[in-house]
Amino acid sequence: MHILDVQQFPTGLAIRWDDAKESFIEYKPLRDACPCANCSGESDIFGTKYFGIKRKKNEQSYHLVSVQKVGHYAIQLAWADKHDSGIYTYELLRQIDLSENAK
C-alpha cells in the first residue's frame, strides 16, 4: 500500500491510495494519534513505557503546516505549534481512517 497523492484542506488531510481507496482524516484525530516517542511513549528493554513532557494542546496544535514524505512507507507532519517529530506510517494512517469512519 502506497500513497499516490496527499492534499491539505482546512479541516483535514485527503489521501489517495494506490488501491483506489480515498481517505479524509480530520486533523484532531490525526494529531491526537501522533506516534512520536513524546506523545505515544517509548519502551525500555524491560517493557516500561516512558512519556515525554505532555504539552497542552491549543488551536495551533491542530493546524497542519506541512507534509513530507518519508521514504516509501510514511509521512511526517509539521504542526503550527512546532511539533514535527511524528512519523505516520501508511498502515497507521489507514488505521486512523478506519477508526474515524467507523464512528
mmCIF file with all atom_site columns, C-alpha atoms in Angstrom:
data_model
loop_
_atom_site.group_PDB
_atom_site.id
_atom_site.type_symbol
_atom_site.label_atom_id
_atom_site.label_alt_id
_atom_site.label_comp_id
_atom_site.label_asym_id
_atom_site.label_entity_id
_atom_site.label_seq_id
_atom_site.pdbx_PDB_ins_code
_atom_site.Cartn_x
_atom_site.Cartn_y
_atom_site.Cartn_z
_atom_site.occupancy
_atom_site.B_iso_or_equiv
_atom_site.pdbx_formal_charge
_atom_site.auth_seq_id
_atom_site.auth_comp_id
_atom_site.auth_asym_id
_atom_site.auth_atom_id
_atom_site.pdbx_PDB_model_num
ATOM 1   C CA . MET A 1 1   ? 0.000   0.000  0.000  1.00 0.00 ? 1   MET A CA 1
ATOM 2   C CA . HIS A 1 2   ? 1.357   3.379  -1.042 1.00 0.00 ? 2   HIS A CA 1
ATOM 3   C CA . ILE A 1 3   ? 0.136   6.957  -1.159 1.00 0.00 ? 3   ILE A CA 1
ATOM 4   C CA . LEU A 1 4   ? -0.350  8.407  -4.629 1.00 0.00 ? 4   LEU A CA 1
ATOM 5   C CA . ASP A 1 5   ? -1.391  11.896 -3.520 1.00 0.00 ? 5   ASP A CA 1
ATOM 6   C CA . VAL A 1 6   ? -1.810  13.881 -0.297 1.00 0.00 ? 6   VAL A CA 1
ATOM 7   C CA . GLN A 1 7   ? -3.630  17.204 -0.085 1.00 0.00 ? 7   GLN A CA 1
ATOM 8   C CA . GLN A 1 8   ? -4.132  19.547 2.838  1.00 0.00 ? 8   GLN A CA 1
ATOM 9   C CA . PHE A 1 9   ? -7.594  21.007 3.364  1.00 0.00 ? 9   PHE A CA 1
ATOM 10  C CA . PRO A 1 10  ? -8.784  23.429 6.064  1.00 0.00 ? 10  PRO A CA 1
ATOM 11  C CA . THR A 1 11  ? -10.136 20.643 8.304  1.00 0.00 ? 11  THR A CA 1
ATOM 12  C CA . GLY A 1 12  ? -8.206  17.541 7.315  1.00 0.00 ? 12  GLY A CA 1
ATOM 13  C CA . LEU A 1 13  ? -5.875  15.576 5.116  1.00 0.00 ? 13  LEU A CA 1
ATOM 14  C CA . ALA A 1 14  ? -7.071  13.920 1.892  1.00 0.00 ? 14  ALA A CA 1
ATOM 15  C CA . ILE A 1 15  ? -5.148  10.842 0.778  1.00 0.00 ? 15  ILE A CA 1
ATOM 16  C CA . ARG A 1 16  ? -5.415  8.890  -2.467 1.00 0.00 ? 16  ARG A CA 1
ATOM 17  C CA . TRP A 1 17  ? -4.044  5.351  -2.176 1.00 0.00 ? 17  TRP A CA 1
ATOM 18  C CA . ASP A 1 18  ? -2.656  3.018  -4.833 1.00 0.00 ? 18  ASP A CA 1
ATOM 19  C CA . ASP A 1 19  ? -5.512  0.542  -4.190 1.00 0.00 ? 19  ASP A CA 1
ATOM 20  C CA . ALA A 1 20  ? -8.071  3.165  -5.404 1.00 0.00 ? 20  ALA A CA 1
ATOM 21  C CA . LYS A 1 21  ? -9.217  3.977  -1.843 1.00 0.00 ? 21  LYS A CA 1
ATOM 22  C CA . GLU A 1 22  ? -9.520  7.599  -0.797 1.00 0.00 ? 22  GLU A CA 1
ATOM 23  C CA . SER A 1 23  ? -9.289  8.776  2.802  1.00 0.00 ? 23  SER A CA 1
ATOM 24  C CA . PHE A 1 24  ? -10.132 12.026 4.531  1.00 0.00 ? 24  PHE A CA 1
ATOM 25  C CA . ILE A 1 25  ? -8.738  12.279 8.057  1.00 0.00 ? 25  ILE A CA 1
ATOM 26  C CA . GLU A 1 26  ? -9.608  15.284 10.195 1.00 0.00 ? 26  GLU A CA 1
ATOM 27  C CA . TYR A 1 27  ? -6.676  16.995 11.895 1.00 0.00 ? 27  TYR A CA 1
ATOM 28  C CA . LYS A 1 28  ? -7.766  16.435 15.505 1.00 0.00 ? 28  LYS A CA 1
ATOM 29  C CA . PRO A 1 29  ? -7.728  12.610 15.429 1.00 0.00 ? 29  PRO A CA 1
ATOM 30  C CA . LEU A 1 30  ? -4.594  12.736 13.285 1.00 0.00 ? 30  LEU A CA 1
ATOM 31  C CA . ARG A 1 31  ? -2.717  14.888 15.805 1.00 0.00 ? 31  ARG A CA 1
ATOM 32  C CA . ASP A 1 32  ? -4.114  13.013 18.800 1.00 0.00 ? 32  ASP A CA 1
ATOM 33  C CA . ALA A 1 33  ? -2.718  9.770  17.306 1.00 0.00 ? 33  ALA A CA 1
ATOM 34  C CA . CYS A 1 34  ? 0.794   11.202 16.938 1.00 0.00 ? 34  CYS A CA 1
ATOM 35  C CA . PRO A 1 35  ? 3.192   8.237  17.022 1.00 0.00 ? 35  PRO A CA 1
ATOM 36  C CA . CYS A 1 36  ? 6.287   10.096 18.251 1.00 0.00 ? 36  CYS A CA 1
ATOM 37  C CA . ALA A 1 37  ? 8.013   8.908  21.434 1.00 0.00 ? 37  ALA A CA 1
ATOM 38  C CA . ASN A 1 38  ? 6.974   12.053 23.313 1.00 0.00 ? 38  ASN A CA 1
ATOM 39  C CA . CYS A 1 39  ? 3.257   11.599 22.566 1.00 0.00 ? 39  CYS A CA 1
ATOM 40  C CA . SER A 1 40  ? 2.896   7.802  22.350 1.00 0.00 ? 40  SER A CA 1
ATOM 41  C CA . GLY A 1 41  ? 5.619   6.779  24.749 1.00 0.00 ? 41  GLY A CA 1
ATOM 42  C CA . GLU A 1 42  ? 8.805   4.811  24.353 1.00 0.00 ? 42  GLU A CA 1
ATOM 43  C CA . SER A 1 43  ? 9.547   1.442  25.963 1.00 0.00 ? 43  SER A CA 1
ATOM 44  C CA . ASP A 1 44  ? 12.835  0.437  27.522 1.00 0.00 ? 44  ASP A CA 1
ATOM 45  C CA . ILE A 1 45  ? 14.250  -3.092 27.253 1.00 0.00 ? 45  ILE A CA 1
ATOM 46  C CA . PHE A 1 46  ? 12.134  -4.201 30.233 1.00 0.00 ? 46  PHE A CA 1
ATOM 47  C CA . GLY A 1 47  ? 8.881   -3.005 28.667 1.00 0.00 ? 47  GLY A CA 1
ATOM 48  C CA . THR A 1 48  ? 8.442   0.036  30.913 1.00 0.00 ? 48  THR A CA 1
ATOM 49  C CA . LYS A 1 49  ? 6.854   2.814  28.891 1.00 0.00 ? 49  LYS A CA 1
ATOM 50  C CA . TYR A 1 50  ? 8.069   6.380  29.312 1.00 0.00 ? 50  TYR A CA 1
ATOM 51  C CA . PHE A 1 51  ? 6.348   9.503  28.053 1.00 0.00 ? 51  PHE A CA 1
ATOM 52  C CA . GLY A 1 52  ? 7.824   12.905 27.377 1.00 0.00 ? 52  GLY A CA 1
ATOM 53  C CA . ILE A 1 53  ? 6.541   16.075 28.970 1.00 0.00 ? 53  ILE A CA 1
ATOM 54  C CA . LYS A 1 54  ? 2.905   16.488 27.990 1.00 0.00 ? 54  LYS A CA 1
ATOM 55  C CA . ARG A 1 55  ? 2.289   19.827 26.351 1.00 0.00 ? 55  ARG A CA 1
ATOM 56  C CA . LYS A 1 56  ? -1.169  21.319 26.488 1.00 0.00 ? 56  LYS A CA 1
ATOM 57  C CA . LYS A 1 57  ? -2.713  21.339 23.066 1.00 0.00 ? 57  LYS A CA 1
ATOM 58  C CA . ASN A 1 58  ? -4.276  24.506 21.741 1.00 0.00 ? 58  ASN A CA 1
ATOM 59  C CA . GLU A 1 59  ? -5.698  25.735 18.446 1.00 0.00 ? 59  GLU A CA 1
ATOM 60  C CA . GLN A 1 60  ? -2.231  25.740 16.859 1.00 0.00 ? 60  GLN A CA 1
ATOM 61  C CA . SER A 1 61  ? -1.786  22.087 17.804 1.00 0.00 ? 61  SER A CA 1
ATOM 62  C CA . TYR A 1 62  ? -4.404  21.106 15.233 1.00 0.00 ? 62  TYR A CA 1
ATOM 63  C CA . HIS A 1 63  ? -3.263  23.375 12.401 1.00 0.00 ? 63  HIS A CA 1
ATOM 64  C CA . LEU A 1 64  ? -1.166  21.432 9.897  1.00 0.00 ? 64  LEU A CA 1
ATOM 65  C CA . VAL A 1 65  ? 1.711   23.378 8.361  1.00 0.00 ? 65  VAL A CA 1
ATOM 66  C CA . SER A 1 66  ? 3.371   20.811 6.102  1.00 0.00 ? 66  SER A CA 1
ATOM 67  C CA . VAL A 1 67  ? 3.509   17.198 4.950  1.00 0.00 ? 67  VAL A CA 1
ATOM 68  C CA . GLN A 1 68  ? 6.772   15.483 3.983  1.00 0.00 ? 68  GLN A CA 1
ATOM 69  C CA . LYS A 1 69  ? 7.185   12.003 2.521  1.00 0.00 ? 69  LYS A CA 1
ATOM 70  C CA . VAL A 1 70  ? 9.475   9.689  4.476  1.00 0.00 ? 70  VAL A CA 1
ATOM 71  C CA . GLY A 1 71  ? 10.833  7.051  2.134  1.00 0.00 ? 71  GLY A CA 1
ATOM 72  C CA . HIS A 1 72  ? 8.183   4.776  0.669  1.00 0.00 ? 72  HIS A CA 1
ATOM 73  C CA . TYR A 1 73  ? 6.421   3.981  3.929  1.00 0.00 ? 73  TYR A CA 1
ATOM 74  C CA . ALA A 1 74  ? 5.368   7.111  5.838  1.00 0.00 ? 74  ALA A CA 1
ATOM 75  C CA . ILE A 1 75  ? 4.737   10.848 6.019  1.00 0.00 ? 75  ILE A CA 1
ATOM 76  C CA . GLN A 1 76  ? 5.961   13.352 8.586  1.00 0.00 ? 76  GLN A CA 1
ATOM 77  C CA . LEU A 1 77  ? 3.571   16.086 9.669  1.00 0.00 ? 77  LEU A CA 1
ATOM 78  C CA . ALA A 1 78  ? 4.560   19.505 10.993 1.00 0.00 ? 78  ALA A CA 1
ATOM 79  C CA . TRP A 1 79  ? 2.023   21.346 13.119 1.00 0.00 ? 79  TRP A CA 1
ATOM 80  C CA . ALA A 1 80  ? 1.756   25.086 13.802 1.00 0.00 ? 80  ALA A CA 1
ATOM 81  C CA . ASP A 1 81  ? 2.775   24.603 17.454 1.00 0.00 ? 81  ASP A CA 1
ATOM 82  C CA . LYS A 1 82  ? 6.220   23.445 16.203 1.00 0.00 ? 82  LYS A CA 1
ATOM 83  C CA . HIS A 1 83  ? 5.535   19.743 16.853 1.00 0.00 ? 83  HIS A CA 1
ATOM 84  C CA . ASP A 1 84  ? 7.009   17.791 13.948 1.00 0.00 ? 84  ASP A CA 1
ATOM 85  C CA . SER A 1 85  ? 8.568   14.561 15.209 1.00 0.00 ? 85  SER A CA 1
ATOM 86  C CA . GLY A 1 86  ? 5.701   12.178 14.458 1.00 0.00 ? 86  GLY A CA 1
ATOM 87  C CA . ILE A 1 87  ? 6.271   9.830  11.526 1.00 0.00 ? 87  ILE A CA 1
ATOM 88  C CA . TYR A 1 88  ? 2.936   8.383  10.419 1.00 0.00 ? 88  TYR A CA 1
ATOM 89  C CA . THR A 1 89  ? 3.348   5.069  8.588  1.00 0.00 ? 89  THR A CA 1
ATOM 90  C CA . TYR A 1 90  ? 0.897   4.292  5.818  1.00 0.00 ? 90  TYR A CA 1
ATOM 91  C CA . GLU A 1 91  ? -0.500  1.472  7.961  1.00 0.00 ? 91  GLU A CA 1
ATOM 92  C CA . LEU A 1 92  ? -1.132  3.866  10.854 1.00 0.00 ? 92  LEU A CA 1
ATOM 93  C CA . LEU A 1 93  ? -2.884  6.344  8.554  1.00 0.00 ? 93  LEU A CA 1
ATOM 94  C CA . ARG A 1 94  ? -5.201  3.588  7.291  1.00 0.00 ? 94  ARG A CA 1
ATOM 95  C CA . GLN A 1 95  ? -5.952  2.540  10.884 1.00 0.00 ? 95  GLN A CA 1
ATOM 96  C CA . ILE A 1 96  ? -6.801  6.121  11.872 1.00 0.00 ? 96  ILE A CA 1
ATOM 97  C CA . ASP A 1 97  ? -9.000  6.454  8.789  1.00 0.00 ? 97  ASP A CA 1
ATOM 98  C CA . LEU A 1 98  ? -10.832 3.187  9.517  1.00 0.00 ? 98  LEU A CA 1
ATOM 99  C CA . SER A 1 99  ? -11.399 4.011  13.191 1.00 0.00 ? 99  SER A CA 1
ATOM 100 C CA . GLU A 1 100 ? -12.682 7.512  12.395 1.00 0.00 ? 100 GLU A CA 1
ATOM 101 C CA . ASN A 1 101 ? -15.020 6.319  9.637  1.00 0.00 ? 101 ASN A CA 1
ATOM 102 C CA . ALA A 1 102 ? -16.410 3.585  11.893 1.00 0.00 ? 102 ALA A CA 1
ATOM 103 C CA . LYS A 1 103 ? -17.851 6.245  14.246 1.00 0.00 ? 103 LYS A CA 1
#
